[in-house]
């Protein structure tokens, strides 16, 4: 569901003469315009630019089996480089408005579970192996076939679940929703702000920015999401200049009233030379001899399942948001989209920044009007600039960018009306898919719960023939995925 119509108020006429650039990216054919694509690309970048800061903090804060750390400046430069190149590759090959960068969750797995068992080069080598395996699955058609075997209404549920997932990400990143301290007689896991109150300047900036964006959306203002982000950032810079709020951690001590990650202040230095020394620092063989064959195998399996299904859910959600899915719930050029995503996984490992994957924050750009790969060219170019303009890329705080995630979460939630809630055989799997994503903070967990329950319920009703044969295998893999903890404990 787009926020605004095309710039002239009506879809462009496909019969009108178009440039080769327009024909290749299908700008007019998809009812878009260059201005909408540029706005969408900008909105996507601003909602996910945090990864240039956050990925280095996660990877750089861990040590490998030899006690070594990765350079944070080098991680920042490589994170921006790979995100820029892979996002542009998705735009040119997939022609789909879905940006890529180092995957959150996967990077934590690499940093705190895989690397301590081996060297950083070995750990990144496993990421490369996983990316190559997924690429092979795409080229053989298996990954696309698995995607098409999922029932259409379950795909819709995936999009809705991701909408709620985006919403909770935005609320948590902004500090509006926080974990309740573990004290006696406390059974509520999360709550509003600090002790149930909005008592900090960053939270107030988020609330004001969110209300402004919602007003712009309701009034059908073009560029509503982008305007909301920029206006919130300006407000945040003014607040920081006046109140001197500071970061959420000061000298290692928590500052609950501080900015979540980026402190919104104009940088003293704008241009910086990127450190690309981590490129190519990977090894695909030594991990197997150092940690044994079973440990690397389990890690590769976990990475594979996470990347395999996270991207499927993301591309469905983005296609659904932009009304770009066919009658089977499949976006255009699905094979090319999945191939680029697979290549990005290997590229992230080769650059020592962990697996790169599709970002659901791209939905912010789609909500702003993006429908083609042109938006990716804008987002990718900004990531490449971020290598040199790293100080500027951290001016936008979470509290400003998160407003877009909440608004887009609402837009994606509206598709829930197309699910037949009277048919329990699909409604229950859809419900589990939708709820598991935000409550377990994982797209893959939601997809797994939905597919397993769908297969079980169909078998219980004696309708085995209605289940696509591939779904049996997928359900079995997800059972192994959910049981990997006990399996690892039993065999390792």
Coordinates of C-alpha atoms in Angstrom, one line a residue:
X1 CA 0.0 0.0 0.0
X2 CA 1.7 3.1 -1.2
X3 CA 1.5 6.3 0.8
X4 CA 1.2 8.7 -2.2
X5 CA 0.0 8.4 -5.8
X6 CA 2.4 9.1 -8.7
X7 CA 3.5 12.7 -9.0
X8 CA 0.8 13.6 -11.5
X9 CA -1.9 11.9 -9.5
X10 CA -2.5 9.1 -12.1
X11 CA -0.4 6.1 -13.2
X12 CA 1.9 6.8 -16.1
X13 CA 0.6 5.5 -19.5
X14 CA 2.7 2.4 -20.5
X15 CA 2.0 3.3 -24.1
X16 CA 3.8 6.6 -23.9
X17 CA 7.4 6.7 -25.3
X18 CA 10.0 5.8 -22.7
X19 CA 13.7 6.0 -22.4
X20 CA 15.9 2.8 -22.4
X21 CA 16.6 3.4 -18.7
X22 CA 12.8 3.6 -18.0
X23 CA 12.2 0.4 -20.0
X24 CA 15.0 -1.6 -18.3
X25 CA 13.9 -0.7 -14.8
X26 CA 10.2 -0.7 -15.7
X27 CA 9.6 2.6 -13.9
X28 CA 6.5 3.6 -15.8
X29 CA 5.3 0.1 -16.2
X30 CA 5.2 -0.3 -12.4
X31 CA 3.4 3.1 -12.0
X32 CA 6.4 4.9 -10.5
X33 CA 8.5 8.0 -11.3
X34 CA 12.1 9.0 -10.8
X35 CA 11.2 11.4 -8.0
X36 CA 9.4 8.6 -6.1
X37 CA 12.3 6.2 -6.6
X38 CA 14.8 8.8 -5.3
X39 CA 12.6 9.6 -2.3
X40 CA 12.3 5.9 -1.7
X41 CA 16.0 5.3 -1.9
X42 CA 16.7 8.1 0.5
X43 CA 14.1 6.8 3.0
X44 CA 15.5 3.3 2.9
X45 CA 19.0 4.5 3.5
X46 CA 18.1 6.6 6.5
X47 CA 16.2 3.8 8.1
X48 CA 19.1 1.3 7.8
X49 CA 22.2 3.6 7.9
X50 CA 22.6 2.5 11.5
X51 CA 24.1 -0.7 10.4
X52 CA 27.4 1.1 9.4
X53 CA 27.7 1.8 13.2
X54 CA 26.0 -1.2 14.8
X55 CA 27.7 -4.0 12.8
X56 CA 31.2 -2.9 13.7
X57 CA 30.2 -2.6 17.4
X58 CA 28.8 -6.2 17.4
X59 CA 31.7 -7.8 15.5
X60 CA 34.4 -5.6 16.9
X61 CA 33.3 -6.3 20.5
X62 CA 34.0 -10.0 20.2
X63 CA 37.2 -12.1 20.2
X64 CA 38.0 -15.2 18.2
X65 CA 39.5 -18.5 19.4
X66 CA 43.0 -16.8 19.3
X67 CA 41.8 -13.9 21.4
X68 CA 42.0 -11.4 18.5
X69 CA 39.6 -8.6 17.6
X70 CA 38.6 -7.0 14.3
X71 CA 39.3 -3.3 13.7
X72 CA 36.1 -1.2 14.2
X73 CA 37.1 1.4 11.6
X74 CA 37.9 -1.3 9.1
X75 CA 34.6 -3.1 9.8
X76 CA 32.7 0.2 9.3
X77 CA 34.3 0.8 5.9
X78 CA 33.8 -2.8 4.7
X79 CA 30.2 -2.8 6.0
X80 CA 29.3 0.3 4.0
X81 CA 31.2 -1.0 0.9
X82 CA 29.5 -4.4 0.7
X83 CA 26.1 -2.9 1.5
X84 CA 26.5 -0.3 -1.2
X85 CA 27.7 -2.8 -3.9
X86 CA 25.1 -5.5 -3.1
X87 CA 22.3 -3.1 -2.9
X88 CA 23.1 -1.7 -6.3
X89 CA 23.5 -5.2 -7.7
X90 CA 20.0 -6.0 -6.4
X91 CA 18.8 -2.9 -8.2
X92 CA 20.4 -3.7 -11.5
X93 CA 19.9 -7.5 -11.6
X94 CA 16.8 -8.0 -9.4
X95 CA 15.3 -4.6 -10.3
X96 CA 13.5 -4.8 -7.0
X97 CA 13.5 -2.0 -4.3
X98 CA 15.1 -4.2 -1.6
X99 CA 18.4 -3.1 0.0
X100 CA 21.0 -5.4 1.5
X101 CA 23.5 -5.1 4.4
X102 CA 25.1 -7.1 7.1
X103 CA 22.4 -9.1 8.8
X104 CA 21.5 -8.5 12.4
X105 CA 21.2 -11.7 14.4
X106 CA 23.5 -13.5 12.0
X107 CA 26.4 -11.1 12.9
X108 CA 25.8 -11.9 16.6
X109 CA 25.9 -15.6 15.8
X110 CA 29.2 -15.2 14.0
X111 CA 30.6 -13.0 16.7
X112 CA 29.6 -14.8 19.8
X113 CA 29.1 -18.4 18.8
X114 CA 31.2 -19.2 15.7
X115 CA 34.3 -17.0 16.0
X116 CA 35.2 -18.1 19.6
X117 CA 35.5 -21.7 18.2
X118 CA 38.1 -20.7 15.5
X119 CA 39.7 -17.7 14.0
X120 CA 37.9 -14.8 12.4
X121 CA 39.1 -15.9 9.0
X122 CA 37.7 -19.4 9.6
X123 CA 34.4 -18.0 10.8
X124 CA 34.0 -15.8 7.8
X125 CA 34.9 -18.7 5.6
X126 CA 31.9 -20.6 6.9
X127 CA 29.7 -17.6 5.9
X128 CA 31.2 -17.7 2.4
X129 CA 30.4 -21.5 2.2
X130 CA 26.9 -20.8 3.3
X131 CA 26.5 -18.1 0.6
X132 CA 27.8 -20.4 -2.1
X133 CA 25.4 -23.2 -1.0
X134 CA 22.4 -20.9 -1.2
X135 CA 23.6 -19.6 -4.6
X136 CA 23.7 -23.2 -5.9
X137 CA 20.2 -23.8 -4.5
X138 CA 18.9 -20.7 -6.4
X139 CA 20.7 -21.7 -9.7
X140 CA 19.2 -25.2 -9.5
X141 CA 15.7 -23.7 -9.0
X142 CA 15.2 -25.3 -5.6
X143 CA 15.1 -22.1 -3.5
X144 CA 12.5 -20.6 -5.9
X145 CA 10.5 -23.8 -5.9
X146 CA 10.4 -23.9 -2.1
X147 CA 9.2 -20.3 -2.1
X148 CA 6.4 -21.0 -4.6
X149 CA 5.3 -24.1 -2.6
X150 CA 4.2 -21.9 0.4
X151 CA 0.4 -21.2 0.3
X152 CA -0.5 -17.7 -0.8
X153 CA -2.4 -16.8 2.4
X154 CA 0.6 -18.0 4.5
X155 CA 2.8 -15.7 2.4
X156 CA 0.4 -12.9 3.3
X157 CA 0.7 -13.8 6.9
X158 CA 4.5 -13.6 6.6
X159 CA 4.2 -10.0 5.3
X160 CA 1.8 -9.1 8.2
X161 CA 4.1 -10.7 10.7
X162 CA 7.0 -8.7 9.4
X163 CA 5.0 -5.6 9.7
X164 CA 4.5 -6.2 13.4
X165 CA 8.2 -7.2 13.6
X166 CA 9.2 -3.9 12.1
X167 CA 6.9 -2.1 14.5
X168 CA 8.5 -3.6 17.6
X169 CA 12.0 -3.0 16.2
X170 CA 11.1 0.6 15.8
X171 CA 9.6 0.9 19.2
X172 CA 12.5 -0.8 20.9
X173 CA 15.2 1.0 18.9
X174 CA 13.6 4.3 19.9
X175 CA 13.6 3.3 23.6
X176 CA 9.8 3.8 23.6
X177 CA 9.4 0.1 24.6
X178 CA 11.9 -1.3 27.0
X179 CA 12.6 -4.5 28.9
X180 CA 11.3 -4.3 32.4
X181 CA 14.0 -4.8 35.1
X182 CA 14.1 -8.3 36.6
X183 CA 12.8 -7.4 40.1
X184 CA 10.5 -9.3 42.5
X185 CA 6.8 -9.6 41.5
X186 CA 7.4 -8.4 37.9
X187 CA 5.8 -10.6 35.3
X188 CA 5.5 -8.1 32.5
X189 CA 8.5 -8.5 30.1
X190 CA 8.4 -5.1 28.5
X191 CA 6.9 -1.7 29.3
X192 CA 6.5 1.9 28.2
X193 CA 9.6 4.0 28.4
X194 CA 11.3 4.3 31.7
X195 CA 9.2 2.8 34.5
X196 CA 6.1 3.3 32.4
X197 CA 6.7 6.9 31.7
X198 CA 8.0 9.1 28.8
X199 CA 10.7 11.0 30.8
X200 CA 13.5 11.5 28.3
X201 CA 14.2 13.9 25.4
X202 CA 14.9 11.1 22.9
X203 CA 11.6 9.5 23.5
X204 CA 9.8 12.8 23.1
X205 CA 11.6 13.3 19.8
X206 CA 10.3 9.9 18.7
X207 CA 6.7 10.6 19.7
X208 CA 6.7 14.0 18.0
X209 CA 8.3 12.6 14.9
X210 CA 5.8 9.7 14.8
X211 CA 2.8 11.9 15.2
X212 CA 4.1 14.3 12.5
X213 CA 4.7 11.4 10.1
X214 CA 1.2 9.9 10.8
X215 CA -0.4 13.3 10.1
X216 CA 1.5 13.6 6.8
X217 CA 0.5 10.0 5.8
X218 CA -3.2 10.7 6.6
X219 CA -3.0 13.9 4.5
X220 CA -1.4 12.0 1.6
X221 CA 1.6 14.2 1.6
X222 CA 4.3 13.0 -0.9
X223 CA 7.5 12.1 0.9
X224 CA 5.7 11.7 4.3
X225 CA 8.1 9.1 5.7
X226 CA 11.2 10.9 4.5
X227 CA 9.9 14.3 5.7
X228 CA 9.2 12.7 9.1
X229 CA 12.8 11.3 9.4
X230 CA 14.4 14.6 8.4
X231 CA 12.2 16.7 10.6
X232 CA 12.8 14.4 13.6
X233 CA 16.5 14.5 13.0
X234 CA 16.5 18.3 12.9
X235 CA 14.5 18.4 16.2
X236 CA 16.9 15.8 17.7
X237 CA 20.0 18.0 16.8
X238 CA 18.3 21.0 18.4
X239 CA 17.4 19.0 21.5
X240 CA 21.0 17.7 21.8
X241 CA 22.5 21.1 21.4
X242 CA 20.3 22.6 24.1
X243 CA 19.9 19.7 26.6
X244 CA 23.2 17.9 26.0
X245 CA 21.5 14.5 26.5
X246 CA 24.5 12.3 25.4
X247 CA 24.6 8.6 24.5
X248 CA 22.9 5.7 26.2
X249 CA 26.2 4.7 27.7
X250 CA 28.7 7.1 29.3
X251 CA 32.1 5.8 30.3
X252 CA 30.7 2.3 30.3
X253 CA 27.8 3.2 32.6
X254 CA 24.1 3.2 31.4
X255 CA 22.4 6.4 30.7
X256 CA 18.7 5.4 30.3
X257 CA 17.7 8.9 29.1
X258 CA 20.4 9.0 26.4
X259 CA 20.2 8.5 22.7
X260 CA 19.9 4.8 21.7
X261 CA 22.9 4.7 19.4
X262 CA 23.7 7.8 17.3
X263 CA 24.0 11.1 19.1
X264 CA 22.4 13.7 16.8
X265 CA 25.0 16.4 16.6
X266 CA 26.8 18.0 13.7
X267 CA 30.2 16.2 13.3
X268 CA 33.5 18.1 13.6
X269 CA 34.9 15.9 10.8
X270 CA 33.0 15.2 7.6
X271 CA 35.4 13.2 5.3
X272 CA 37.4 10.2 6.4
X273 CA 39.6 7.8 4.4
X274 CA 38.1 4.2 4.6
X275 CA 40.2 1.3 5.9
X276 CA 39.6 -1.7 3.6
X277 CA 42.2 -4.0 5.1
X278 CA 39.6 -6.7 6.0
X279 CA 38.6 -7.5 2.4
X280 CA 39.5 -11.0 1.5
X281 CA 40.4 -12.1 5.1
X282 CA 38.6 -15.4 5.1
X283 CA 39.5 -19.1 5.0
X284 CA 37.1 -21.9 3.9
X285 CA 39.1 -24.9 5.1
X286 CA 40.9 -24.5 8.4
X287 CA 37.7 -24.3 10.5
X288 CA 36.9 -28.0 9.7
X289 CA 40.3 -29.2 10.9
X290 CA 40.4 -27.0 14.0
X291 CA 36.8 -27.4 15.3
X292 CA 36.0 -30.8 13.8
X293 CA 33.4 -31.4 11.1
X294 CA 30.3 -31.3 13.2
X295 CA 30.6 -27.9 14.7
X296 CA 31.1 -26.1 11.4
X297 CA 28.3 -28.2 9.9
X298 CA 25.8 -27.1 12.5
X299 CA 26.9 -23.5 12.2
X300 CA 26.5 -23.6 8.4
X301 CA 23.1 -25.2 8.7
X302 CA 21.9 -22.5 11.1
X303 CA 23.2 -19.7 8.8
X304 CA 21.6 -21.4 5.9
X305 CA 18.1 -21.7 7.4
X306 CA 18.2 -18.2 8.7
X307 CA 19.3 -16.6 5.4
X308 CA 17.2 -18.9 3.2
X309 CA 13.8 -18.0 4.8
X310 CA 14.5 -14.5 6.1
X311 CA 14.9 -13.2 2.6
X312 CA 11.8 -15.1 1.3
X313 CA 9.7 -13.4 4.0
X314 CA 11.3 -10.0 3.3
X315 CA 10.7 -10.0 -0.4
X316 CA 7.1 -11.1 0.1
X317 CA 6.5 -8.3 2.6
X318 CA 8.1 -5.7 0.4
X319 CA 6.2 -6.9 -2.7
X320 CA 3.0 -7.0 -0.8
X321 CA 3.6 -3.4 0.5
X322 CA 4.2 -2.2 -3.1
X323 CA 1.4 -4.3 -4.6
X324 CA 4.0 -6.1 -6.8
X325 CA 3.0 -9.7 -6.2
X326 CA 1.3 -12.0 -8.7
X327 CA -1.7 -14.2 -8.0
X328 CA 0.6 -16.8 -6.3
X329 CA 2.2 -14.2 -4.0
X330 CA 5.4 -14.1 -6.0
X331 CA 7.3 -10.8 -6.8
X332 CA 8.7 -10.2 -10.2
X333 CA 12.2 -11.7 -11.1
X334 CA 12.1 -13.8 -7.9
X335 CA 15.0 -16.0 -9.0
X336 CA 17.2 -13.0 -9.7
X337 CA 16.3 -11.5 -6.4
X338 CA 17.2 -14.7 -4.5
X339 CA 20.4 -15.1 -6.5
X340 CA 21.7 -11.6 -5.6
X341 CA 20.8 -12.2 -2.0
X342 CA 22.8 -15.4 -2.0
X343 CA 25.8 -13.7 -3.6
X344 CA 25.6 -11.0 -0.9
X345 CA 25.8 -13.6 1.8
X346 CA 29.1 -14.9 0.4
X347 CA 30.3 -11.3 -0.3
X348 CA 29.8 -10.4 3.4
X349 CA 31.9 -13.3 4.5
X350 CA 34.6 -12.4 2.0
X351 CA 34.8 -8.9 3.4
X352 CA 34.8 -10.0 7.1
X353 CA 31.5 -8.2 7.9
X354 CA 29.3 -11.3 8.2
X355 CA 26.5 -12.5 5.9
X356 CA 24.8 -9.7 4.0
X357 CA 21.0 -10.1 3.5
X358 CA 17.9 -8.3 2.5
X359 CA 16.7 -5.6 4.9
X360 CA 13.0 -5.3 5.8
X361 CA 13.7 -1.6 6.4
X362 CA 13.5 -1.3 2.6
X363 CA 9.7 -1.3 3.2
X364 CA 10.2 2.3 4.3
X365 CA 11.3 3.2 0.8
X366 CA 8.4 1.2 -0.7
X367 CA 6.1 3.1 1.5
X368 CA 7.6 6.3 0.1
X369 CA 6.8 5.2 -3.4
X370 CA 9.8 3.1 -4.6
X371 CA 8.8 0.3 -7.0
X372 CA 12.0 -0.5 -8.9
X373 CA 15.7 -1.1 -8.6
X374 CA 16.3 2.6 -9.2
X375 CA 15.7 3.2 -5.5
X376 CA 18.5 0.7 -4.8
X377 CA 20.9 2.7 -6.9
X378 CA 20.2 5.7 -4.7
X379 CA 20.5 3.7 -1.4
X380 CA 23.6 1.9 -2.6
X381 CA 25.3 5.1 -3.7
X382 CA 24.7 6.6 -0.3
X383 CA 26.2 3.6 1.4
X384 CA 29.3 3.9 -0.8
X385 CA 29.5 7.6 0.2
X386 CA 29.2 6.6 3.8
X387 CA 32.6 5.0 3.6
X388 CA 34.1 8.4 3.1
X389 CA 31.4 10.4 5.0
X390 CA 31.1 8.1 8.0
X391 CA 30.7 11.0 10.5
X392 CA 27.6 12.2 8.6
X393 CA 26.1 8.8 8.3
X394 CA 25.6 8.7 12.1
X395 CA 23.8 12.0 12.5
X396 CA 20.4 10.4 12.2
X397 CA 19.5 8.8 15.6
X398 CA 17.4 5.7 16.1
X399 CA 14.7 7.9 17.6
X400 CA 14.2 9.7 14.2
X401 CA 14.6 6.8 11.8
X402 CA 12.4 4.5 13.9
X403 CA 9.3 6.5 13.1
X404 CA 9.4 5.1 9.6
X405 CA 9.4 1.5 10.8
X406 CA 6.3 2.0 12.9
X407 CA 4.4 3.7 10.1
X408 CA 5.4 1.0 7.6
X409 CA 4.4 -1.6 10.1
X410 CA 0.9 -0.3 10.1
X411 CA 0.8 -0.2 6.3
X412 CA 1.9 -3.8 6.1
X413 CA -0.6 -4.9 8.8
X414 CA -3.5 -3.9 6.6
X415 CA -3.1 -7.0 4.4
X416 CA -4.3 -9.1 7.3
X417 CA -7.9 -8.6 6.0
X418 CA -7.2 -10.9 3.0
X419 CA -6.6 -14.0 5.2
X420 CA -9.6 -16.3 5.6
X421 CA -9.9 -16.4 9.4
X422 CA -12.9 -18.7 9.3
X423 CA -10.7 -21.5 7.8
X424 CA -8.7 -22.8 10.8
X425 CA -6.4 -24.9 8.7
X426 CA -4.8 -21.7 7.3
X427 CA -5.9 -19.2 10.0
X428 CA -4.0 -21.0 12.8
X429 CA -0.7 -21.3 10.8
X430 CA -1.2 -17.6 9.8
X431 CA -1.7 -16.6 13.4
X432 CA 1.4 -18.4 14.5
X433 CA 3.5 -16.9 11.7
X434 CA 2.3 -13.4 12.5
X435 CA 2.8 -13.7 16.3
X436 CA 6.1 -15.6 16.4
X437 CA 8.0 -13.0 14.4
X438 CA 7.7 -10.1 16.8
X439 CA 7.5 -12.1 20.0
X440 CA 10.6 -14.2 19.2
X441 CA 12.3 -11.4 17.3
X442 CA 13.0 -13.6 14.3
X443 CA 11.5 -13.8 10.8
X444 CA 12.7 -17.4 10.4
X445 CA 11.0 -18.5 13.6
X446 CA 7.7 -17.2 12.4
X447 CA 7.9 -18.9 9.0
X448 CA 9.0 -22.1 10.6
X449 CA 6.1 -22.1 13.1
X450 CA 3.6 -21.4 10.3
X451 CA 4.9 -24.1 7.9
X452 CA 5.2 -26.8 10.6
X453 CA 1.7 -26.1 11.9
X454 CA 0.2 -26.0 8.4
X455 CA 1.6 -29.4 7.6
X456 CA 0.5 -30.9 10.9
X457 CA -3.0 -29.6 10.6
X458 CA -3.5 -30.7 7.0
X459 CA -2.3 -34.2 7.9
X460 CA -4.6 -34.2 11.0
X461 CA -7.5 -33.4 8.7
X462 CA -6.6 -36.2 6.2
X463 CA -5.7 -33.7 3.5
X464 CA -2.1 -34.8 2.8
X465 CA -2.6 -34.3 -1.0
X466 CA -3.1 -30.5 -0.5
X467 CA 0.4 -30.2 0.9
X468 CA 3.1 -29.4 -1.7
X469 CA 5.7 -32.2 -1.5
X470 CA 8.5 -29.7 -0.9
X471 CA 6.8 -28.4 2.2
X472 CA 7.3 -31.8 3.9
X473 CA 11.0 -31.4 3.6
X474 CA 10.9 -27.7 4.6
X475 CA 8.9 -28.6 7.7
X476 CA 11.4 -31.4 8.6
X477 CA 14.3 -28.9 8.3
X478 CA 12.5 -26.4 10.5
X479 CA 12.0 -29.2 13.1
X480 CA 15.7 -29.7 13.1
X481 CA 16.3 -26.0 13.3
X482 CA 14.1 -25.6 16.4
X483 CA 15.7 -28.7 18.0
X484 CA 19.3 -27.7 17.1
X485 CA 20.0 -26.9 20.8
X486 CA 19.3 -30.4 22.2
X487 CA 20.9 -32.0 19.1
X488 CA 24.1 -30.0 19.6
X489 CA 24.1 -30.9 23.3
X490 CA 23.7 -34.6 22.5
X491 CA 26.3 -34.9 19.7
X492 CA 28.9 -32.3 20.4

